[in-house]
Amino acid sequence: MKTILCLLLIGCAAVLADKYLCPVKDGELFECFESDPEYRGCLTNGRRSESYVICTKCKRKWEFCVTRGAFSVSKHPDTDCGADYKNTPCTPQNSEWSSVFKFRV
């Protein structure tokens, strides 16, 4: 019982920390259950000039995995992506993600 509780707590901490379990080998399935298709988020790597808006939480997970955590959700989205970032239209470039992960060395 204690083991199950510890694993559950570790899993919750990983989710709350906005970290994801990403595929590590080429061709592995990229799993994502879309819980909020209307989501708009601002991703940044700490440089305002390289911040960008993404749509859907699956795209957020995809970007985290393909950049190996270099880009994460901005703590100051109005500054990094602009005050109207939530009005950004969703396009294939900012919302589509792949179900197959392409591993990069």
CSV table of C-alpha atoms in Angstrom, one decimal:
chain,number,residue,atom,x,y,z
A,1,MET,CA,0.0,0.0,0.0
A,2,LYS,CA,2.8,2.4,0.8
A,3,THR,CA,4.5,1.7,-2.5
A,4,ILE,CA,1.4,2.5,-4.4
A,5,LEU,CA,0.9,5.7,-2.5
A,6,CYS,CA,4.6,6.7,-3.1
A,7,LEU,CA,4.2,6.0,-6.9
A,8,LEU,CA,1.0,8.0,-7.0
A,9,LEU,CA,2.7,11.0,-5.2
A,10,ILE,CA,5.6,10.9,-7.6
A,11,GLY,CA,3.3,10.8,-10.6
A,12,CYS,CA,1.3,13.8,-9.3
A,13,ALA,CA,4.5,15.8,-8.6
A,14,ALA,CA,5.7,15.1,-12.2
A,15,VAL,CA,2.4,16.4,-13.6
A,16,LEU,CA,2.2,19.4,-11.4
A,17,ALA,CA,5.8,20.3,-12.3
A,18,ASP,CA,4.8,20.4,-16.0
A,19,LYS,CA,7.3,17.6,-16.9
A,20,TYR,CA,6.3,14.8,-19.1
A,21,LEU,CA,7.4,11.3,-19.9
A,22,CYS,CA,8.7,11.5,-23.4
A,23,PRO,CA,9.5,8.8,-25.9
A,24,VAL,CA,13.3,8.3,-26.3
A,25,LYS,CA,13.6,6.1,-29.4
A,26,ASP,CA,12.8,6.9,-33.0
A,27,GLY,CA,9.4,5.6,-33.9
A,28,GLU,CA,8.1,5.3,-30.4
A,29,LEU,CA,4.4,6.3,-30.0
A,30,PHE,CA,3.8,9.8,-28.6
A,31,GLU,CA,0.8,9.5,-26.4
A,32,CYS,CA,-1.4,12.4,-25.5
A,33,PHE,CA,-4.9,12.6,-24.3
A,34,GLU,CA,-6.3,16.1,-25.3
A,35,SER,CA,-8.0,17.5,-22.3
A,36,ASP,CA,-8.3,21.1,-23.5
A,37,PRO,CA,-8.4,21.8,-27.2
A,38,GLU,CA,-9.1,25.5,-26.6
A,39,TYR,CA,-5.9,26.0,-24.6
A,40,ARG,CA,-3.5,28.8,-25.6
A,41,GLY,CA,-0.1,28.9,-24.1
A,42,CYS,CA,3.1,30.8,-24.3
A,43,LEU,CA,6.3,28.8,-24.5
A,44,THR,CA,9.6,30.3,-23.8
A,45,ASN,CA,13.2,29.3,-23.3
A,46,GLY,CA,14.0,32.4,-21.3
A,47,ARG,CA,14.5,34.7,-24.3
A,48,ARG,CA,11.6,36.9,-25.3
A,49,SER,CA,12.6,36.9,-28.9
A,50,GLU,CA,12.3,33.1,-29.1
A,51,SER,CA,8.9,32.8,-27.3
A,52,TYR,CA,5.9,31.6,-29.2
A,53,VAL,CA,2.2,30.7,-28.8
A,54,ILE,CA,0.9,27.2,-29.1
A,55,CYS,CA,-2.6,25.7,-29.1
A,56,THR,CA,-3.8,22.6,-27.3
A,57,LYS,CA,-2.1,20.9,-24.4
A,58,CYS,CA,-0.9,18.0,-26.7
A,59,LYS,CA,1.1,20.6,-28.6
A,60,ARG,CA,2.6,21.8,-25.3
A,61,LYS,CA,3.7,18.3,-24.4
A,62,TRP,CA,5.0,17.7,-28.0
A,63,GLU,CA,7.1,20.9,-27.9
A,64,PHE,CA,8.5,20.0,-24.4
A,65,CYS,CA,9.5,16.6,-25.7
A,66,VAL,CA,11.1,17.6,-29.0
A,67,THR,CA,13.0,20.5,-27.4
A,68,ARG,CA,14.0,18.2,-24.5
A,69,GLY,CA,12.6,20.6,-22.0
A,70,ALA,CA,14.3,23.7,-23.5
A,71,PHE,CA,10.9,25.4,-24.0
A,72,SER,CA,8.4,25.4,-21.2
A,73,VAL,CA,5.3,27.4,-20.3
A,74,SER,CA,6.1,31.0,-19.7
A,75,LYS,CA,5.5,32.4,-16.2
A,76,HIS,CA,5.1,35.8,-17.7
A,77,PRO,CA,3.1,35.1,-21.0
A,78,ASP,CA,1.9,38.7,-21.4
A,79,THR,CA,5.5,39.9,-21.5
A,80,ASP,CA,7.0,37.0,-23.5
A,81,CYS,CA,4.2,36.5,-26.1
A,82,GLY,CA,2.2,39.7,-25.9
A,83,ALA,CA,-0.9,40.8,-24.0
A,84,ASP,CA,-3.2,39.4,-26.7
A,85,TYR,CA,-1.5,36.0,-27.0
A,86,LYS,CA,-4.8,34.2,-26.0
A,87,ASN,CA,-6.4,35.6,-29.2
A,88,THR,CA,-3.8,33.9,-31.5
A,89,PRO,CA,-5.6,31.8,-34.1
A,90,CYS,CA,-4.9,28.1,-34.2
A,91,THR,CA,-3.1,27.0,-37.3
A,92,PRO,CA,-1.4,23.7,-38.2
A,93,GLN,CA,2.0,25.2,-37.3
A,94,ASN,CA,0.9,26.0,-33.7
A,95,SER,CA,-1.5,23.2,-32.9
A,96,GLU,CA,-0.6,19.9,-34.8
A,97,TRP,CA,1.5,17.3,-33.2
A,98,SER,CA,2.7,13.9,-34.2
A,99,SER,CA,1.7,10.6,-32.7
A,100,VAL,CA,5.2,9.2,-33.5
A,101,PHE,CA,8.2,10.7,-31.9
A,102,LYS,CA,11.3,11.3,-33.9
A,103,PHE,CA,14.3,10.9,-31.7
A,104,ARG,CA,17.1,13.4,-32.2
A,105,VAL,CA,20.6,12.8,-31.1
